[in-house]
Amino acid sequence: MECVPFSKVGGMADVVGSLPGALDGLGIESTLFTPYYPQIHRKEAGNEIASFDVWIAEKPHKVRLRRVADGAVLVDQPTAFDRPGVYDDPRSGEGFKDSLFRCVILQQAARIALRDGHLAADVVHCHDNHTGLLPVYLKDDGGPPSVYTIHNLAYQGIYGRGEFWVTGLHTDRFFGHSAFEFYGDLSLMKAGLSFADLVTTVSPGYAAEIVTPAHGHGLDGVLRNLGDRLVGILNGIDTGLWDPATDRALAATFSATRIAGRRQCTRALRERAGLKDDPSLPLCGMVSRVTHQKGLDIVGAILPWLMRRGAQLVLLGTGDPAILDLFRGATGRWPGQVALLEGYDEALSHQVYAGLDIFLMPSRFEPCGLSQMYAMRYGAVPVVTKMGGLKDTVLPFDDDHPDGVGVLADWATAESMQGAVDYALTLFGQPEKWKRIRKNAMQRDLSWAKSARAYADAYERVLRR
Ligand code: ADP
């Protein structure tokens, strides 16, 4: 339901938007298929390539498919998509009362477009619960094979059994324990897992975690049953879009070998955030959805200690009001030392990554995480919990591992995080070591190259089946 450059709530949008470019480099042609939200109308109407009705129960809903300049196909269905917000509530991902209707419109449109020849595909790649129905429709139609990617197992697309009719599928055939049913309700995530030809998730670490009861969100049994049909493929980042050497959003550009401009970025960030301009103070911060998952309350819990330790802190984020209140309170208690930049601001996020010394990401779970990768590329040393994709991307730095890129906390607890931040601050106080770790982080290969190859292998695998 989200994909850069058309819409974005979190990292999935970046991934879905940048994977096609990486696949293109391998000679794989792909077409993005995503809703036509109002923020796109202003920029681009595209060419209408098809129009048809999607029937839900007895009612037709007119859908127009619009192909835009970069080849993406957008689904224009005003009742479903002509409104602001992707999910309306980024915390649950399922905020709109008619969420299921919107998901069904998108996926029936894809199904009909493929079935009636408006679009052609050898393989269909679906992303997260909002597209978990499409593998079922394709199986039902004898359509192309599908790959289904779990970006975040916590958002499962659970709806009451009474809403099953919206899917247009036969209850007897599909609403069973081995299909949609999840404790009496219907789960779009489970549908995707059960009907796709191959399931991937966004890091090997997360793939290993979600088959355990502790991290499986109730679906660990279904995931274990997939066996080798569950594969972890680490996300990459768009290193063209995210390049501090050319980034026009920054006060000054810089790179791992021409670092001078970075100081200007740090100064500009302090000024923007209203923090005291003192380069000897380590500047810590986060760019994040403010949710329980991201553990920002843990940063809140160690804040008094962090302030005594002489650090500054800036948070760019939006979400849970209680956690935001905590940081708002802190800006009053420690003026010039703590700043809250509340809201969602893409350009500002680049400026924060480029200005921070230390990037904090104490996630309670993290399927992959892109923020820590952007932070590394922009020279902010990550301090993260040892979860999912964080442990796959942040190699720890210490005297035995001088090629490390960050610091890992064993647990998402205040005590563990405080220990990790303390170690990072100690390293910050040793300029030679600090330069080294920062350079390691900036030079780490975070590109799509290896992962795009892994997706190509996944597509070949389902084609052979
Ligand atoms: P998730 O997808 O769980 O939110 P990721 O780390 O994978 O976490 O991706 C988060 C993405 O959203 C990153 O691109 C990050 O820069 C961006 N982001 C999060 N909060 C904000 C914000 N307030 N303003 C701008 N960008 C943000």
XYZ file of C-alpha atoms and ligand atoms in Angstrom:
492
model
C 0.000 0.000 0.000
C 3.016 2.325 0.252
C 5.906 2.865 -2.072
C 8.391 5.673 -2.749
C 8.042 8.066 -4.560
C 4.221 7.807 -4.377
C 3.643 7.314 -0.652
C 5.577 6.513 2.495
C 4.859 5.678 6.098
C 7.894 3.571 6.931
C 10.804 1.640 5.529
C 8.693 -0.705 3.418
C 7.951 2.174 1.054
C 11.680 2.729 0.490
C 12.271 -0.954 -0.132
C 9.384 -1.450 -2.550
C 10.358 1.762 -4.350
C 14.060 0.978 -4.715
C 14.045 -2.767 -5.442
C 12.862 -2.358 -9.090
C 15.885 -0.182 -9.924
C 18.208 -2.798 -8.468
C 16.438 -5.604 -10.368
C 16.674 -3.595 -13.549
C 20.455 -3.775 -13.193
C 20.102 -7.573 -13.399
C 17.938 -7.394 -16.493
C 14.700 -8.061 -14.595
C 11.854 -5.808 -15.644
C 9.271 -4.981 -13.002
C 6.125 -2.895 -12.690
C 5.134 -1.287 -9.400
C 1.408 -1.589 -8.706
C 0.176 0.763 -6.019
C -2.790 3.028 -5.114
C -3.336 6.411 -6.702
C -3.390 8.603 -3.599
C -4.362 12.292 -3.742
C -0.794 13.506 -3.154
C 0.057 11.994 -6.569
C -2.798 13.716 -8.458
C -1.079 17.031 -8.160
C 2.087 15.740 -9.769
C 1.042 13.229 -12.351
C -2.165 11.839 -13.852
C -0.482 9.238 -16.058
C -2.042 7.491 -19.065
C -5.116 5.403 -18.551
C -4.294 1.874 -19.697
C -7.453 0.100 -18.567
C -10.706 0.586 -16.738
C -12.995 -2.076 -15.336
C -15.338 -2.810 -12.455
C -14.305 -4.617 -9.321
C -17.404 -6.279 -7.880
C -17.695 -6.554 -4.152
C -20.823 -8.492 -3.290
C -23.437 -7.062 -5.662
C -21.770 -3.697 -6.105
C -19.447 -2.576 -8.925
C -16.554 -0.222 -8.172
C -15.006 1.474 -11.200
C -11.216 1.167 -11.274
C -8.895 2.973 -13.681
C -5.299 1.893 -14.088
C -2.933 4.755 -14.792
C 0.604 4.223 -16.028
C 2.930 7.031 -14.949
C 6.217 8.166 -16.439
C 8.519 5.767 -14.619
C 6.398 2.773 -15.638
C 4.504 2.259 -12.374
C 0.809 1.424 -12.607
C -1.445 3.276 -10.174
C -4.884 2.116 -9.128
C -7.365 4.961 -9.315
C -10.459 4.133 -7.270
C -11.643 7.300 -5.509
C -13.840 5.669 -2.859
C -10.902 3.576 -1.694
C -7.885 5.810 -2.199
C -8.814 9.455 -2.685
C -8.159 10.552 0.877
C -5.086 11.662 2.817
C -3.016 9.115 4.722
C -2.037 5.612 3.762
C -3.412 3.782 6.772
C -4.532 6.846 8.816
C -2.997 5.275 11.895
C 0.650 4.382 11.318
C 0.744 2.604 14.676
C -1.623 -0.157 13.710
C -1.412 -0.068 9.936
C -5.095 -0.931 9.937
C -6.720 2.285 11.010
C -9.370 2.938 8.357
C -12.719 1.321 9.082
C -12.837 0.156 5.473
C -9.240 -1.111 5.406
C -10.241 -4.526 4.118
C -12.283 -2.961 1.320
C -9.261 -0.876 0.269
C -6.964 -3.909 0.303
C -9.470 -5.919 -1.722
C -9.835 -3.162 -4.339
C -6.049 -3.021 -4.833
C -5.666 -6.769 -5.103
C -8.762 -7.499 -7.183
C -7.496 -4.798 -9.543
C -4.148 -6.603 -9.832
C -5.898 -9.919 -10.284
C -8.190 -8.650 -13.041
C -5.367 -6.753 -14.769
C -3.348 -9.975 -14.981
C -6.264 -12.240 -15.811
C -7.625 -9.997 -18.568
C -4.234 -9.242 -20.080
C -3.950 -5.517 -19.188
C -0.660 -6.423 -17.529
C 1.599 -9.447 -17.816
C 3.943 -10.929 -15.231
C 6.021 -14.075 -14.856
C 6.115 -13.633 -11.084
C 4.058 -11.439 -8.749
C 5.863 -10.057 -5.706
C 3.557 -9.045 -2.818
C 4.493 -6.967 0.209
C 3.016 -7.388 3.687
C -0.500 -8.142 4.832
C -2.249 -5.606 2.599
C -1.302 -7.767 -0.360
C -1.747 -11.147 1.335
C -4.893 -11.875 -0.674
C -3.263 -11.688 -4.064
C -1.401 -15.017 -3.760
C -4.800 -16.583 -3.024
C -6.496 -14.956 -6.015
C -3.628 -16.005 -8.278
C -3.817 -19.603 -7.062
C -7.593 -19.554 -7.556
C -7.193 -18.281 -11.133
C -4.202 -20.467 -12.055
C -2.241 -17.226 -12.472
C 1.502 -16.584 -12.171
C 3.446 -17.774 -9.098
C 3.910 -15.361 -6.222
C 6.592 -14.338 -3.766
C 5.320 -12.776 -0.538
C 7.574 -10.613 1.618
C 7.011 -10.053 5.335
C 8.169 -6.541 6.193
C 6.703 -6.540 9.683
C 4.929 -9.535 11.186
C 3.409 -7.362 13.915
C 0.884 -5.880 11.474
C -1.202 -8.833 10.364
C -4.340 -7.429 8.808
C -6.779 -9.177 11.147
C -10.497 -8.742 10.411
C -13.626 -10.292 11.832
C -14.883 -13.482 10.247
C -18.056 -11.596 9.339
C -16.081 -9.491 6.870
C -14.821 -12.455 4.853
C -17.435 -11.843 2.146
C -15.529 -8.674 1.096
C -12.729 -10.878 -0.290
C -15.122 -12.486 -2.772
C -13.671 -15.902 -1.940
C -15.572 -19.062 -1.043
C -15.795 -19.399 2.722
C -15.793 -23.201 2.644
C -12.731 -23.448 0.459
C -10.637 -20.693 2.005
C -11.740 -19.917 5.535
C -10.021 -22.823 7.233
C -7.237 -23.345 9.695
C -4.776 -24.082 6.898
C -5.812 -20.935 5.025
C -7.077 -17.609 6.386
C -8.305 -18.402 9.839
C -6.459 -16.988 12.821
C -8.150 -17.763 16.128
C -11.614 -17.391 14.632
C -10.797 -14.214 12.686
C -9.323 -13.806 9.234
C -5.690 -12.835 8.801
C -4.395 -11.405 5.540
C -0.834 -12.086 6.671
C -1.660 -15.758 7.164
C -3.337 -15.855 3.748
C -0.141 -14.607 2.114
C 2.017 -17.064 4.046
C -0.290 -19.964 3.212
C -0.753 -19.367 -0.514
C 2.449 -17.748 -1.814
C 4.910 -20.032 -3.556
C 7.791 -18.570 -1.570
C 7.882 -16.361 1.520
C 10.748 -14.010 2.176
C 11.437 -11.640 5.001
C 13.739 -8.695 5.173
C 16.749 -10.070 7.028
C 18.213 -13.479 7.886
C 18.153 -12.511 11.576
C 14.401 -11.816 11.518
C 13.784 -15.016 9.518
C 15.408 -16.968 12.345
C 13.491 -15.079 15.063
C 9.951 -15.289 13.695
C 9.852 -19.085 13.731
C 10.081 -18.941 17.544
C 7.064 -18.389 19.839
C 8.737 -15.316 21.348
C 8.804 -13.443 18.038
C 6.273 -15.233 15.855
C 3.244 -13.083 16.793
C 1.175 -16.265 16.912
C 2.215 -17.322 13.402
C 5.469 -19.086 14.318
C 3.878 -22.490 13.723
C 2.738 -21.503 10.215
C 6.203 -20.071 9.556
C 8.009 -23.169 10.846
C 5.877 -25.293 8.541
C 7.191 -23.345 5.566
C 10.614 -24.910 6.115
C 12.959 -23.799 3.364
C 10.142 -21.856 1.677
C 10.904 -19.061 4.174
C 14.019 -17.108 3.192
C 15.668 -14.055 4.794
C 16.943 -11.475 2.304
C 18.508 -8.349 3.756
C 17.091 -5.037 2.533
C 19.393 -2.720 0.679
C 19.191 1.053 0.449
C 19.089 3.340 -2.556
C 22.648 4.631 -2.384
C 21.924 7.184 -5.119
C 19.037 8.804 -3.264
C 20.910 8.527 0.031
C 24.352 9.904 -0.739
C 25.872 12.574 1.518
C 28.283 13.507 -1.279
C 25.455 14.787 -3.501
C 22.500 15.284 -1.138
C 20.902 18.684 -1.835
C 19.002 18.631 1.472
C 22.250 19.041 3.438
C 23.939 22.254 4.610
C 27.163 20.853 3.122
C 28.022 17.655 1.301
C 30.672 15.222 2.521
C 31.942 11.669 2.153
C 34.001 9.160 4.097
C 37.201 10.603 2.658
C 36.099 14.279 2.553
C 34.462 14.567 5.937
C 34.906 18.304 6.603
C 31.406 19.293 5.428
C 29.869 17.093 8.053
C 30.743 19.544 10.805
C 28.585 22.139 9.063
C 25.697 19.670 8.975
C 26.016 19.105 12.717
C 26.073 22.847 13.346
C 23.024 23.355 11.104
C 21.132 20.609 12.923
C 21.926 22.135 16.326
C 20.697 25.472 15.087
C 17.513 24.031 13.600
C 16.786 22.068 16.781
C 17.673 24.928 19.128
C 20.512 23.020 20.774
C 23.598 24.639 22.276
C 26.328 24.944 19.647
C 29.120 23.039 21.332
C 30.961 20.446 19.201
C 32.513 18.844 22.265
C 29.064 17.527 23.293
C 28.173 14.237 21.588
C 24.941 14.725 19.648
C 22.701 11.635 19.907
C 19.362 11.168 18.216
C 16.652 9.187 16.498
C 14.541 9.377 13.341
C 11.631 7.081 13.944
C 8.011 6.158 13.989
C 7.202 6.657 17.646
C 5.799 3.259 18.619
C 6.376 0.669 21.317
C 8.375 -1.396 18.806
C 11.006 1.309 18.432
C 11.798 1.469 22.166
C 12.010 5.260 22.393
C 10.605 5.018 25.922
C 13.855 3.206 26.764
C 15.763 6.287 25.635
C 13.347 8.299 27.805
C 14.249 6.114 30.778
C 18.001 6.742 30.425
C 17.610 10.410 29.534
C 18.533 11.821 32.995
C 21.710 9.725 32.943
C 22.450 10.752 29.349
C 22.104 14.415 30.274
C 24.433 13.993 33.254
C 26.872 12.266 30.929
C 26.978 15.519 28.933
C 25.266 14.440 25.707
C 22.651 16.197 23.583
C 19.611 14.479 22.149
C 17.287 15.158 19.231
C 14.250 13.147 18.151
C 12.580 13.510 14.758
C 9.390 11.511 14.914
C 5.676 11.231 15.086
C 3.298 8.695 16.614
C 2.430 7.643 20.173
C 1.345 10.786 22.075
C 2.449 9.463 25.494
C 6.028 8.864 24.335
C 6.102 12.198 22.509
C 4.919 13.881 25.727
C 7.844 12.372 27.549
C 10.281 14.030 25.127
C 8.304 17.264 25.104
C 8.681 17.368 28.884
C 12.410 16.736 28.538
C 12.882 19.726 26.223
C 11.523 21.913 29.052
C 13.694 20.276 31.670
C 16.910 20.335 29.643
C 16.604 23.299 27.248
C 19.406 23.509 24.720
C 20.253 19.888 25.452
C 17.147 18.002 24.274
C 15.077 18.762 21.179
C 11.902 17.276 19.758
C 11.272 17.789 16.043
C 7.743 16.495 15.888
C 6.327 15.452 12.537
C 7.236 13.596 9.391
C 9.762 15.419 7.216
C 11.818 13.591 4.602
C 14.395 16.356 3.963
C 14.838 16.962 7.667
C 15.462 13.239 8.200
C 18.483 13.484 5.861
C 19.721 16.493 7.840
C 19.366 14.650 11.136
C 21.298 11.595 9.916
C 24.014 13.913 8.576
C 24.241 15.920 11.780
C 24.176 13.273 14.533
C 27.271 11.786 16.101
C 25.372 8.804 17.477
C 22.158 7.249 16.160
C 20.047 5.400 18.735
C 17.730 2.553 17.728
C 16.693 0.488 20.749
C 14.013 -1.511 18.890
C 12.232 -4.269 20.789
C 12.113 -6.105 17.477
C 13.303 -4.999 14.075
C 12.593 -6.918 10.846
C 15.444 -5.141 9.077
C 15.519 -1.431 9.805
C 16.637 1.097 7.233
C 17.192 4.029 9.569
C 20.390 2.573 11.011
C 21.655 2.063 7.450
C 20.942 5.669 6.465
C 22.610 6.748 9.708
C 25.743 4.743 8.873
C 25.916 6.044 5.337
C 25.663 9.599 6.674
C 28.321 9.064 9.362
C 26.144 8.738 12.480
C 27.438 5.762 14.462
C 24.544 3.430 15.349
C 23.857 2.105 18.842
C 21.184 -0.547 18.418
C 19.647 -3.585 20.071
C 20.748 -7.042 18.945
C 17.496 -7.739 17.099
C 16.580 -8.992 13.631
C 18.137 -6.944 10.879
C 19.940 -4.659 13.311
C 22.378 -7.396 14.240
C 22.758 -8.316 10.563
C 23.746 -4.778 9.560
C 25.558 -3.302 12.563
C 28.803 -5.169 13.178
C 30.057 -4.336 16.665
C 33.216 -2.280 17.067
C 35.758 -3.106 19.770
C 39.483 -3.656 20.084
C 39.143 -7.173 18.657
C 36.917 -5.964 15.821
C 38.450 -2.733 14.535
C 36.371 -3.001 11.362
C 33.106 -2.726 13.352
C 30.572 -0.025 12.555
C 28.574 0.496 15.756
C 27.627 -0.695 19.208
C 25.075 -3.379 20.116
C 22.949 -3.604 23.252
C 22.101 -7.200 24.180
C 18.558 -6.378 25.255
C 15.914 -3.729 24.740
C 16.167 -2.585 28.356
C 17.298 0.681 29.908
C 20.211 -1.036 31.635
C 21.518 -2.741 28.520
C 21.024 0.327 26.337
C 22.728 2.562 28.882
C 25.767 0.270 28.844
C 25.925 0.381 25.048
C 25.511 4.163 24.863
C 28.123 4.571 27.583
C 30.602 2.571 25.505
C 29.779 4.655 22.406
C 30.324 7.872 24.357
C 33.669 6.556 25.589
C 34.671 5.871 21.981
C 33.484 9.366 21.022
C 35.982 10.704 23.552
C 38.832 8.942 21.682
C 39.042 10.867 18.393
C 41.258 8.398 16.529
C 38.999 5.455 17.313
C 35.917 7.544 16.612
C 37.151 8.572 13.172
C 37.821 4.957 12.406
C 34.419 3.621 13.446
C 32.637 6.443 11.625
C 34.610 5.786 8.457
C 33.885 2.048 8.719
C 30.169 2.840 9.020
C 30.198 5.196 6.043
C 32.057 2.735 3.872
C 29.964 -0.310 4.700
C 28.320 -1.756 1.584
C 24.585 -1.277 2.162
C 23.606 -1.304 -1.496
C 21.083 -3.594 -3.122
C 23.685 -5.478 -5.173
C 23.754 -8.752 -3.217
C 20.112 -8.696 -2.156
C 18.744 -7.980 -5.631
C 20.579 -11.122 -6.759
C 18.910 -13.048 -3.930
C 15.460 -11.828 -5.066
C 16.316 -12.821 -8.633
C 17.111 -16.311 -7.315
C 13.782 -16.349 -5.442
C 11.880 -15.483 -8.631
C 13.723 -18.187 -10.567
C 12.918 -20.662 -7.827
C 9.145 -20.086 -8.000
C 9.244 -20.179 -11.794
C 10.837 -23.625 -11.683
C 8.167 -25.002 -9.347
P 9.948 1.187 9.950
O 9.700 0.790 8.532
O 9.622 0.130 10.945
O 9.325 2.494 10.311
P 12.723 1.524 9.099
O 13.947 1.875 9.854
O 12.793 0.305 8.226
O 11.530 1.419 10.134
O 12.319 2.711 8.130
C 11.899 3.948 8.622
C 11.922 4.926 7.463
O 11.063 6.009 7.773
C 13.294 5.528 7.244
O 13.387 5.891 5.882
C 13.245 6.773 8.121
O 14.179 7.750 7.704
C 11.820 7.216 7.872
N 11.227 8.008 8.964
C 10.756 7.570 10.152
N 10.244 8.602 10.856
C 10.410 9.707 10.108
C 10.083 11.093 10.288
N 9.487 11.526 11.372
N 10.402 11.952 9.293
C 11.020 11.507 8.151
N 11.344 10.224 7.940
C 11.047 9.335 8.890
